[in-house]
Coordinates of C-alpha atoms and ligand atoms in Angstrom, one line a residue:
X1 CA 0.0 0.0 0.0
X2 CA 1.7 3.2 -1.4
X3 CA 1.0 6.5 -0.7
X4 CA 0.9 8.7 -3.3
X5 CA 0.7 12.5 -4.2
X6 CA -2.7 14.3 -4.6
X7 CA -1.2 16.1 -8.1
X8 CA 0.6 13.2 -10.1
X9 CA 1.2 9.2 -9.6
X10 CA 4.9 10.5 -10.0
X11 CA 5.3 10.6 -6.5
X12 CA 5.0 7.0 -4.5
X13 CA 6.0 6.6 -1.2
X14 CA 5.4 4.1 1.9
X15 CA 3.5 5.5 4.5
X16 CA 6.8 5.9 7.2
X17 CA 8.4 7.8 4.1
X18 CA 4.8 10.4 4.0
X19 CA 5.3 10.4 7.6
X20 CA 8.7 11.6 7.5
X21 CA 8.5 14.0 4.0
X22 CA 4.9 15.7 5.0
X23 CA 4.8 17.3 1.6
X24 CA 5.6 15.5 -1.8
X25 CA 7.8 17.4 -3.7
X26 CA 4.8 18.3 -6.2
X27 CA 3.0 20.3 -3.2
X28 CA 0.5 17.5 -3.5
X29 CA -0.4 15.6 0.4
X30 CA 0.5 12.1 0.3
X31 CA -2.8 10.4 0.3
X32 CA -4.3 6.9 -0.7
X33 CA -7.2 6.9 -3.3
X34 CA -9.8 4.6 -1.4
X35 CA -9.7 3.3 2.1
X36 CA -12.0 1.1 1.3
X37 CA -9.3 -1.7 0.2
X38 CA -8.1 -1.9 3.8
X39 CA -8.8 -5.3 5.6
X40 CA -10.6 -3.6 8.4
X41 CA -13.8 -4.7 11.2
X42 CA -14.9 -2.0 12.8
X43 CA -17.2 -3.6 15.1
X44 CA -14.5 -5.2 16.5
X45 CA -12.5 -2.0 16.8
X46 CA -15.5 -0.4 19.0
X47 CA -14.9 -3.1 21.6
X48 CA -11.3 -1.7 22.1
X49 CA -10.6 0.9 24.7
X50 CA -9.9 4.4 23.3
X51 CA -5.3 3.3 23.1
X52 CA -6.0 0.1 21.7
X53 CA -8.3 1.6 19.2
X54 CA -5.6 3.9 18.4
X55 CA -3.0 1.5 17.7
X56 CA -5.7 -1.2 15.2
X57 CA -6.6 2.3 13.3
X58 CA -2.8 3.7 13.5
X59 CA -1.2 0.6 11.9
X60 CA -4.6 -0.2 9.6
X61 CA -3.7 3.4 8.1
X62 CA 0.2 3.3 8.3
X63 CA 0.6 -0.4 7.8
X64 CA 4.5 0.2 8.1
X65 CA 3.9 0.4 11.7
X66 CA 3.1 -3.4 12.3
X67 CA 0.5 -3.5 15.5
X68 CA 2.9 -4.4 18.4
X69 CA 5.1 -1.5 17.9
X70 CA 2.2 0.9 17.0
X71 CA 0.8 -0.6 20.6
X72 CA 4.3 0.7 22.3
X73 CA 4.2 4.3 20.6
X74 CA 0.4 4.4 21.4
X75 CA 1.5 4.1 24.9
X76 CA 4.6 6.2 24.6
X77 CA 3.0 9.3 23.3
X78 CA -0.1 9.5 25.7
X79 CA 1.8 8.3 28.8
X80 CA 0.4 10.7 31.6
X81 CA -0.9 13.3 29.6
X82 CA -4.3 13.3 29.1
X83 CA -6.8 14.3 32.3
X84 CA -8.4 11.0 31.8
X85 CA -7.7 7.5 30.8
X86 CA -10.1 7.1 27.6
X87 CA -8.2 10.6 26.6
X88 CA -11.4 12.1 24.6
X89 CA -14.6 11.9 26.9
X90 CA -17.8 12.3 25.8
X91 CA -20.9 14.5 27.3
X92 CA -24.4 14.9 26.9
X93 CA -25.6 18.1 26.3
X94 CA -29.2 18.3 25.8
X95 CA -30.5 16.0 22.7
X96 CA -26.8 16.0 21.5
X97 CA -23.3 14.6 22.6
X98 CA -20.4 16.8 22.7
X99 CA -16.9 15.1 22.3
X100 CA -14.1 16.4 24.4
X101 CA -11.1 16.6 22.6
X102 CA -9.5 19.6 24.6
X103 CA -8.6 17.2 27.8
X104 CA -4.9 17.7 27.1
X105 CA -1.7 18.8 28.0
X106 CA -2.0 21.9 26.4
X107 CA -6.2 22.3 26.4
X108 CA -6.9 22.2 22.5
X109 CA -7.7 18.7 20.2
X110 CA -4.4 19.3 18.5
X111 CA -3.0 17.8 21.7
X112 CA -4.8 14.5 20.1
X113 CA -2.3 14.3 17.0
X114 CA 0.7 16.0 17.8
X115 CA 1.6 13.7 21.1
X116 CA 1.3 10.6 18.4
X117 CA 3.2 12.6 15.3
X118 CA 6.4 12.6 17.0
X119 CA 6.6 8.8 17.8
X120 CA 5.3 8.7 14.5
X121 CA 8.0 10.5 13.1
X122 CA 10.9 9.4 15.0
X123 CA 10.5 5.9 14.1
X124 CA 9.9 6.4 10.5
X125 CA 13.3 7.5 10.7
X126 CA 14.7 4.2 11.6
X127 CA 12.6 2.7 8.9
X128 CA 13.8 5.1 6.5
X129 CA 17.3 4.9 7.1
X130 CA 17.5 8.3 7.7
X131 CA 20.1 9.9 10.7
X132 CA 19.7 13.1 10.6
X133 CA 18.5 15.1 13.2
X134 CA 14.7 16.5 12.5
X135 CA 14.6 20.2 13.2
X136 CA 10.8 21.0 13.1
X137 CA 9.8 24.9 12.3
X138 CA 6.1 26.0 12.4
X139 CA 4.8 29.2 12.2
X140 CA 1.6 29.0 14.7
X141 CA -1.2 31.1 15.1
X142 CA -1.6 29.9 18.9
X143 CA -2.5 26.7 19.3
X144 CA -0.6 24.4 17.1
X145 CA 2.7 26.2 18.4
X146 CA 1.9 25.0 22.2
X147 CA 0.6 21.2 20.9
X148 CA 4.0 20.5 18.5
X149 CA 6.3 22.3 21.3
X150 CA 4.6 19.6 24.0
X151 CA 4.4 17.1 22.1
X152 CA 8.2 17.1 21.1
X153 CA 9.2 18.1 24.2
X154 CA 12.8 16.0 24.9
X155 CA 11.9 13.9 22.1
X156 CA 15.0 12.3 20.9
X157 CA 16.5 12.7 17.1
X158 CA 14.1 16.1 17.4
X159 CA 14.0 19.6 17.5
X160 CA 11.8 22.2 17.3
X161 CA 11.5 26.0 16.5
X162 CA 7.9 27.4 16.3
X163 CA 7.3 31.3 15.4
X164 CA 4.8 33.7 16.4
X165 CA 3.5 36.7 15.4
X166 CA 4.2 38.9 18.7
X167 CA 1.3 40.4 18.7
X168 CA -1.0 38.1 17.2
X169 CA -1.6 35.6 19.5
X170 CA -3.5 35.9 23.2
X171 CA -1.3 36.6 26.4
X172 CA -2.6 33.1 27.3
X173 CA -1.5 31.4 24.0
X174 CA 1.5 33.7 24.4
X175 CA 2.6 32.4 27.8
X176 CA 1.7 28.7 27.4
X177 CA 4.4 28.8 24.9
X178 CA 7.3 31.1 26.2
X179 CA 7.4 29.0 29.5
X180 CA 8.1 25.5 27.4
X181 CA 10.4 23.3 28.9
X182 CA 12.2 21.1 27.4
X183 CA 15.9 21.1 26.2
X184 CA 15.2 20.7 22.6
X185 CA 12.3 23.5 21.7
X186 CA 12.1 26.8 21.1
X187 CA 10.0 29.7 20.9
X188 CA 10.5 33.1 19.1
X189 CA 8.3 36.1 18.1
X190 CA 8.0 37.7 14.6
X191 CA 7.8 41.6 14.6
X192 CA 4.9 40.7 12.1
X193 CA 1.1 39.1 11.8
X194 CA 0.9 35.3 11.3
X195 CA 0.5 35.7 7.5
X196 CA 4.2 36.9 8.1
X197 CA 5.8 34.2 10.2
X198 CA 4.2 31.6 7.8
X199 CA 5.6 33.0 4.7
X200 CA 9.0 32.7 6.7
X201 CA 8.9 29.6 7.3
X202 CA 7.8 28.4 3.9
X203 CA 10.8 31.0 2.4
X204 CA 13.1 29.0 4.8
X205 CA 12.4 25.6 3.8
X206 CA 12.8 26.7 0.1
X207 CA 16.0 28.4 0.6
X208 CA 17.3 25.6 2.6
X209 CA 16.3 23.2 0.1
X210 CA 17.3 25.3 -3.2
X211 CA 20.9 26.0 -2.0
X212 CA 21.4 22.9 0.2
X213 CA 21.8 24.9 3.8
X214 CA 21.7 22.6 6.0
X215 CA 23.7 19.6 3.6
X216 CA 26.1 17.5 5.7
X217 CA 25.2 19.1 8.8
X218 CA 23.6 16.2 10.0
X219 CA 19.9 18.3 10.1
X220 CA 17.1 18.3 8.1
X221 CA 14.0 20.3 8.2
X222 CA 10.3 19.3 8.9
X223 CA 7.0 20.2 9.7
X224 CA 3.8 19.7 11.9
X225 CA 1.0 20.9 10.7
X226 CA -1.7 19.1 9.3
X227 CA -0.7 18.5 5.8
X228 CA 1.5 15.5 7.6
X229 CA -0.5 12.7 6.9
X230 CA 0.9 11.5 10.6
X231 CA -1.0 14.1 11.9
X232 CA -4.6 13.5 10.0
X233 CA -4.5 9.5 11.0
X234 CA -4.3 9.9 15.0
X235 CA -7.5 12.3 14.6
X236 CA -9.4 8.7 12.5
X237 CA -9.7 7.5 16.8
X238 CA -12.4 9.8 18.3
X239 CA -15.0 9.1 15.8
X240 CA -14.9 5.7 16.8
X241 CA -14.4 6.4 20.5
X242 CA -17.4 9.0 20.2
X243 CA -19.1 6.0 18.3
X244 CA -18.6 3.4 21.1
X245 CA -19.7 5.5 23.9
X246 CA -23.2 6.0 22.0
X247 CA -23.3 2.5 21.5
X248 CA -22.5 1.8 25.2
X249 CA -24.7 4.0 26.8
X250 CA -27.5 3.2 24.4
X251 CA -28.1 5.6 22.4
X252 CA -27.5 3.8 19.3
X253 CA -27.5 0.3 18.1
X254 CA -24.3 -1.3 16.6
X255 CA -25.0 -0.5 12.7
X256 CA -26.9 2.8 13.3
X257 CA -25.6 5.9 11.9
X258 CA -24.2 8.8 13.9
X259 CA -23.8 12.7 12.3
X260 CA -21.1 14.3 13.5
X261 CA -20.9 18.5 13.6
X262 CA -17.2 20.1 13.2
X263 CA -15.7 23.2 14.3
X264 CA -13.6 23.5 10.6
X265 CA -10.7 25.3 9.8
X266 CA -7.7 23.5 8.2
X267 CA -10.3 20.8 7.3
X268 CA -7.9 18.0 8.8
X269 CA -10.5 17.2 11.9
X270 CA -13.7 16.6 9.2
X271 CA -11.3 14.5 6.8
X272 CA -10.7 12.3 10.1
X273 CA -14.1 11.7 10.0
X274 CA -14.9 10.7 6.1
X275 CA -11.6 8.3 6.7
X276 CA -13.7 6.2 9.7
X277 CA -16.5 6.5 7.7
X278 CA -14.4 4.9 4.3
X279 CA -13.0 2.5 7.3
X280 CA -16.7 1.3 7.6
X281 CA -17.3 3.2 11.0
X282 CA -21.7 4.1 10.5
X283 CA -21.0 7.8 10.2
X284 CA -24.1 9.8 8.5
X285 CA -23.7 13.0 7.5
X286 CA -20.6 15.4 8.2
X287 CA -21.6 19.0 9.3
X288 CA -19.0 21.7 8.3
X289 CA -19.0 24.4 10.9
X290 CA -17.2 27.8 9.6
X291 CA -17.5 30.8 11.6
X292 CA -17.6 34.6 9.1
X293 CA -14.9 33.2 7.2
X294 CA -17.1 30.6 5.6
X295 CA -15.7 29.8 2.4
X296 CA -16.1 26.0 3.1
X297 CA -19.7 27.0 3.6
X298 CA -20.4 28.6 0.2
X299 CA -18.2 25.2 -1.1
X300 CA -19.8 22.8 -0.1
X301 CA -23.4 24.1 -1.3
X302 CA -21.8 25.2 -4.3
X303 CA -19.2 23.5 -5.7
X304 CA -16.9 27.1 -6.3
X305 CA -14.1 27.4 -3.9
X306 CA -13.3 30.9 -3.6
X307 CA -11.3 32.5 -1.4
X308 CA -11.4 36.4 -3.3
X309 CA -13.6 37.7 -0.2
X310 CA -12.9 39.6 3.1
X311 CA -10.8 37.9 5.9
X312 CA -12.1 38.3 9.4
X313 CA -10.6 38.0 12.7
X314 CA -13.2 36.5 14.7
X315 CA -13.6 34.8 18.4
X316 CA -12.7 31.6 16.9
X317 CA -8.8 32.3 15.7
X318 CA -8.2 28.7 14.8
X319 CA -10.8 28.9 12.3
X320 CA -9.7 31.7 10.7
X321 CA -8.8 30.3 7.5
X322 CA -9.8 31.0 3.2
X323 CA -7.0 28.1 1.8
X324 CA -8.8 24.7 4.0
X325 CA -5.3 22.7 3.0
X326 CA -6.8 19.0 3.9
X327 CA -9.8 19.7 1.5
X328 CA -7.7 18.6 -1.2
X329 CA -6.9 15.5 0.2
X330 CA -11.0 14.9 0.0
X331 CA -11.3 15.9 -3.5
X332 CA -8.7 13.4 -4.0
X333 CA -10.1 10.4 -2.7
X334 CA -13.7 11.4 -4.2
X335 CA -12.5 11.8 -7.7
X336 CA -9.5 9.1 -7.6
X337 CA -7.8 11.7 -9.8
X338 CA -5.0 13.5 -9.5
X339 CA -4.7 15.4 -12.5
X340 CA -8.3 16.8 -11.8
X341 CA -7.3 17.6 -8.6
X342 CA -3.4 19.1 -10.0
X343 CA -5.7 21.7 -12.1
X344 CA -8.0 22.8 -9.6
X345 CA -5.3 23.4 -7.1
X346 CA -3.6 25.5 -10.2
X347 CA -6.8 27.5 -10.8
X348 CA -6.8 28.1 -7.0
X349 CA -3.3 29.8 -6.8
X350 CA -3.7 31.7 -10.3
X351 CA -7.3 32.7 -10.1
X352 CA -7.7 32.4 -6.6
X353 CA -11.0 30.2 -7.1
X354 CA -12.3 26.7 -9.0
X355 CA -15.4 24.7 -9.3
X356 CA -15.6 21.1 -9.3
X357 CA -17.7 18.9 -11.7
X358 CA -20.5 18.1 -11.3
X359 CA -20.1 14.1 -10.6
X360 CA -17.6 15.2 -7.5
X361 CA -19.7 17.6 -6.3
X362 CA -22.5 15.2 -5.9
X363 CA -20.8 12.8 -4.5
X364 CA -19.2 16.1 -1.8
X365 CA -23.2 16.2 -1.0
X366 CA -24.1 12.5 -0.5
X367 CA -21.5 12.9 3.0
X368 CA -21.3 16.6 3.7
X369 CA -23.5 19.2 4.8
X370 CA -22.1 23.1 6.1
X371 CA -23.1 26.1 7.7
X372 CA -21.7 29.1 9.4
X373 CA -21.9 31.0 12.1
X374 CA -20.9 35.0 13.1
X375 CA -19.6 35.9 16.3
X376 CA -22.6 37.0 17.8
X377 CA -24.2 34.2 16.7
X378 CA -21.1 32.5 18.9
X379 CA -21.5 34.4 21.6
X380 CA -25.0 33.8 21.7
X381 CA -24.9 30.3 21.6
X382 CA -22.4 30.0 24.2
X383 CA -24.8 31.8 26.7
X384 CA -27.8 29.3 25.7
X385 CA -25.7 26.1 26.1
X386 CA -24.7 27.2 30.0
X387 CA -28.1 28.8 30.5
X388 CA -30.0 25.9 29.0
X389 CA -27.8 22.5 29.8
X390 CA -24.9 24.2 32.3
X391 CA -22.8 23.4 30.1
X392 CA -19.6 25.7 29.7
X393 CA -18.3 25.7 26.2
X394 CA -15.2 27.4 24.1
X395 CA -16.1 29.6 20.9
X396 CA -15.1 27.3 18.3
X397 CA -17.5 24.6 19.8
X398 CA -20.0 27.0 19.9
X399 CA -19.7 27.4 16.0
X400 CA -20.4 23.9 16.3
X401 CA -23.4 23.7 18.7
X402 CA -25.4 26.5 16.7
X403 CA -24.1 24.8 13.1
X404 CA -25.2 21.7 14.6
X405 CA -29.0 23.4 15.5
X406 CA -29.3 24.7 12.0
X407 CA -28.5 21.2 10.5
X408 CA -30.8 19.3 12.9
X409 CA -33.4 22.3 11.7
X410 CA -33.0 21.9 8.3
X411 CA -33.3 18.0 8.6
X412 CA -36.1 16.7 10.2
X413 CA -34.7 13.0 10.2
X414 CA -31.0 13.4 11.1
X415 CA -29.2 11.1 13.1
X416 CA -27.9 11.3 16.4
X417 CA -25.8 14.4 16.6
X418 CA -22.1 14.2 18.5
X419 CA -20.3 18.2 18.7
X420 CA -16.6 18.1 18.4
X421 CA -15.5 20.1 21.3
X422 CA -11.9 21.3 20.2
X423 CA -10.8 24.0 23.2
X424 CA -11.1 24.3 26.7
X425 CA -13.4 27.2 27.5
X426 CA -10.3 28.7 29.3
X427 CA -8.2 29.5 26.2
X428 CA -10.9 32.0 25.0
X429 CA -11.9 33.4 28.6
X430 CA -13.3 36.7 27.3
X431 CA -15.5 36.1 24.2
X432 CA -16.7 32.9 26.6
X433 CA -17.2 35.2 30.1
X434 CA -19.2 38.0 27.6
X435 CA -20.9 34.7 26.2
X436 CA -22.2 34.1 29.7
X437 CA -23.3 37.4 30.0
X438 CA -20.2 38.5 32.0
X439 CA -18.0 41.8 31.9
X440 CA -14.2 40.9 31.9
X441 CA -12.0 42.9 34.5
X442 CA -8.5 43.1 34.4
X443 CA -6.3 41.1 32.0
X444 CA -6.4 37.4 30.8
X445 CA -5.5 35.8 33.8
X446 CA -8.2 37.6 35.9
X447 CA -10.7 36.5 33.2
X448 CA -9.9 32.9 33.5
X449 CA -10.0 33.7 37.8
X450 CA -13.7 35.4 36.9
X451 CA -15.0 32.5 35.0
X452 CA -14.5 30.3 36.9
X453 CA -16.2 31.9 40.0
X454 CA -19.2 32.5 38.3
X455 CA -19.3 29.3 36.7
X456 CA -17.4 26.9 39.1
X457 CA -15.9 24.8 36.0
X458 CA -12.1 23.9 36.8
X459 CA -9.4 25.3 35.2
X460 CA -6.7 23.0 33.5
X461 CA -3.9 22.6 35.5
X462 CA -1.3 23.7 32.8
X463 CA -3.8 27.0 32.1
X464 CA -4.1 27.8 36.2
X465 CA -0.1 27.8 36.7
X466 CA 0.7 29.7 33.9
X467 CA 0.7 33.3 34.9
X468 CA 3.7 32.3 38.1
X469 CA 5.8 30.1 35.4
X470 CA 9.4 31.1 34.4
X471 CA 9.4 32.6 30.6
X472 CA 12.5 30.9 28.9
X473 CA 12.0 32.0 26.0
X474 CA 12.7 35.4 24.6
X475 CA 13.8 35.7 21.3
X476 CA 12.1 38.7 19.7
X477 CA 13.4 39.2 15.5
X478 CA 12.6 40.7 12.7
X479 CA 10.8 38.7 10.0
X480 CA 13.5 38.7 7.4
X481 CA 16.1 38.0 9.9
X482 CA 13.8 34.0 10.5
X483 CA 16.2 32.4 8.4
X484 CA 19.8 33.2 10.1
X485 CA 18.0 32.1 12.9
X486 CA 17.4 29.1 12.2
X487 CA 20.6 28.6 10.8
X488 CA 22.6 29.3 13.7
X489 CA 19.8 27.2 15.9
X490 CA 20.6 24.3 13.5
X491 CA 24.4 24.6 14.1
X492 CA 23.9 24.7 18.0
X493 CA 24.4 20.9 19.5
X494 CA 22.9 21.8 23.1
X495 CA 19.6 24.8 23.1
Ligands
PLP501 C1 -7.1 23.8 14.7 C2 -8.4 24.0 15.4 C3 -9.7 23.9 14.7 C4 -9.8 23.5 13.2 O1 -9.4 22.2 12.9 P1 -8.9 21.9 11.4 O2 -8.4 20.5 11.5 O3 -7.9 22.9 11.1 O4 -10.2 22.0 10.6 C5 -10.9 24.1 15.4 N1 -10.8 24.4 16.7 C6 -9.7 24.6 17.4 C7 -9.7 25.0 18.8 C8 -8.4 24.4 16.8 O5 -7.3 24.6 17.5

């Protein structure tokens, strides 16, 4: 089982080489065109607790990871860091089911993938026959920056740099990551938005690769964002997990279908679902949830991607997105075609827009459904869910909840409805305390402290500690100095 780019059959890899490349060197994702050939029983998957799951579905998807060693870096990469054992609870919330999947180290769902891409990562090199060192750069907009920077905390054979936009990000966001320990990560802000720091880090990779930078120095550059397809796979689990549990307590029968609602952005957490659904997992329909930037939205009823319209910066940051990268990964595995899909990522970068045919977009339809929500919309639905079912949720779950009430509106004979939850409430204190019908006093911190007397809802340990930890990391540069940075970083042994 090869994977292969989304643009040409030129590029064919195994799945520890996609693991270890992210990209192929078309700019195409390393994907497989049907899931569907995969020996696979999901019914015997949902008898698995949530790690076991992981490791059947890990090495079902990666099948270079046999299942015993999968087993061991399942283990490995969750050891102790989740608040509970089955690492993704579940919740009822009125007719519906939220899924927890902020109940980790660093209080957002990316925890979910980037504590498995690592082990992923670092044993693909073995596999691979690769030495080098893997120096990982991301630019982050908040939350990915904290996950990667945890999750490759003292990992050996890796290190990591992640830039910020120094004023982009929350003091929260901003504090979780300048107080990372760990002797092989680092932290530094970009005099610059996150547009900036991004371009950076794609200018450095192509410089680095054009005139050889780093050859012979033993170091060679990667990435963790959700292109990886190492990333994606970890993120297959909770659907089934969510599944179980509605089996378990009842609500379903083994067999019946489940719809599941999404807080989108990068469109990696929706993909996970259409790949249990391709692994035979009963999912229904998948509900796109886009906040004002809701160019999935207008997609997915549509069939025209456009992204030539107004970017806003809403209450939901981490769905601030017009380029939804994993999408094409969908088109891919819909169509089976990668020159279709090597055009219509051309149209997107020249004209900035494309349209599928008609045959994809139908078949788009059969699984997807999408709506959108503004920030008062957010806010308001944040108030109703804690006035209503006591329930305390973050913004981009609240996208989700009120996307989720439209759908179940707009189709009398849904199934039964789980909510992604993707944040703790306590990463967005302020839109959530004004949600609640709350002023905020004071800064951040005394937000969090003011939530959580009104509401009584705990705060995450490694959100409660924050404000008294050391900052150890305090590099401050100007964008166009990024890649002398990460030179000299590359040529220091010891951080
Ligand atoms: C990243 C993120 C999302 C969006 O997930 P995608 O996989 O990019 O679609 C939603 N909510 C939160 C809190 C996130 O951090």
């Amino acid at each position: 089982m090869k994977y292969q780019s989304t643009r040409s059959t030129e590029y064919q890899v195994s799945s520890a080489q996609a693991v270890l490349d992210g990209l192929a060197p078309d700019g195409g994702l390393y994907s497989l065109s049907s899931l569907k050939k995969i020996d696979f029983d999901y019914a015997a998957v949902l008898k698995q607790n949530t790690k076991a799951m992981a490791a059947t579905i890990l090495s079902a998807l990666l099948p270079d990871y046999p299942a015993e060693e999968m087993t061991a870096l399942v283990n490995a990469g969750y050891a102790n860091k989740f608040e509970t054992e089955d690492l993704v609870p579940t919740v009822a919330v009125g007719d519906d089911t939220v899924l927890e999947l902020f109940r980790g180290p660093t209080s957002a769902f990316k925890d979910v993938a980037l504590s498995m891409l690592p082990q992923l990562m670092t044993a693909a090199r073995g596999k691979c026959g690769f030495t080098d060192e893997i120096l990982i750069l991301t630019a982050t907009s908040g939350d990915t920056g904290k996950a990667a920077m945890e999750g490759f905390c003292d990992v050996p054979g890796t290190k990591i740099i992640v830039f910020f936009p120094d004023d982009g990000v929350s003091a929260v966001q901003k504090a979780q990551m300048v107080t990372q320990q760990g002797k092989n990560v680092c932290a530094c802000a970009i005099k610059g938005n996150f547009d900036v720091a991004q371009t950076g880090v794609k200018n450095i990779f192509a410089a680095v690769s054009e005139q050889k930078l780093l050859e012979g120095k033993g170091v060679s550059l990667s990435s963790a964002n959700s292109i990886n397809i190492g990333r994606l796979a970890p993120q297959v689990v909770y659907y089934f997990k969510a599944y179980a549990d509605l089996v378990n307590n009842g609500t379903v029968q083994l067999g019946d279908k489940v719809d599941f609602v999404v807080p989108t952005g990068n469109f990696g957490d929706i993909l996970a679902g259409y790949f249990a659904k391709e692994l035979g997992l009963p999912v229904g329909t998948l509900v796109c949830a886009s906040n004002a930037n809701n160019v999935l939205t207008d997609f997915l009823r549509t069939g025209r991607y456009d992204r030539k319209r107004p970017f806003y910066k809403t209450t939901s940051p981490s769905m601030d997105i017009l380029v939804s990268s994993n999408l094409e990964r969908l088109l891919f595995m819909l169509s089976g075609d990668e020159k279709l899909v090597a055009s219509l990522m051309s149209q997107l970068s020249k004209e900035g827009s494309y349209e599928v045919p008609t045959a994809l977009f139908q078949k788009l339809q059969e699984s997807f459904w999408s709506g959108c929500c503004d920030d008062a919309a957010t806010k308001a639905a944040i108030g109703k869910v804690w006035r209503e079912h006591h329930y305390l949720c973050d913004t981009h779950t609240a996208v989700a909840w009120e996307v989720a009430q439209q759908y179940k509106a707009a189709n009398p004979h849904h199934n039964p409805v789980v909510i992604l939850s993707t944040a703790s409430p306590y990463k967005f204190p302020v839109a959530v305390l004004e949600g609640i019908g709350e002023m905020p006093t004071g800064d951040e911190y005394n937000t969090m402290e003011q939530l959580h007397a009104v509401t009584g809802v705990p705060i995450p340990k490694n959100l409660a500690g924050l404000k008294e930890r050391e900052v150890l990391h305090h590099d401050v540069i100007e964008p166009e100095d990024m890649l002398s940075f990460v030179l000299t970083k590359a040529a220091q042994k010891n951080w």
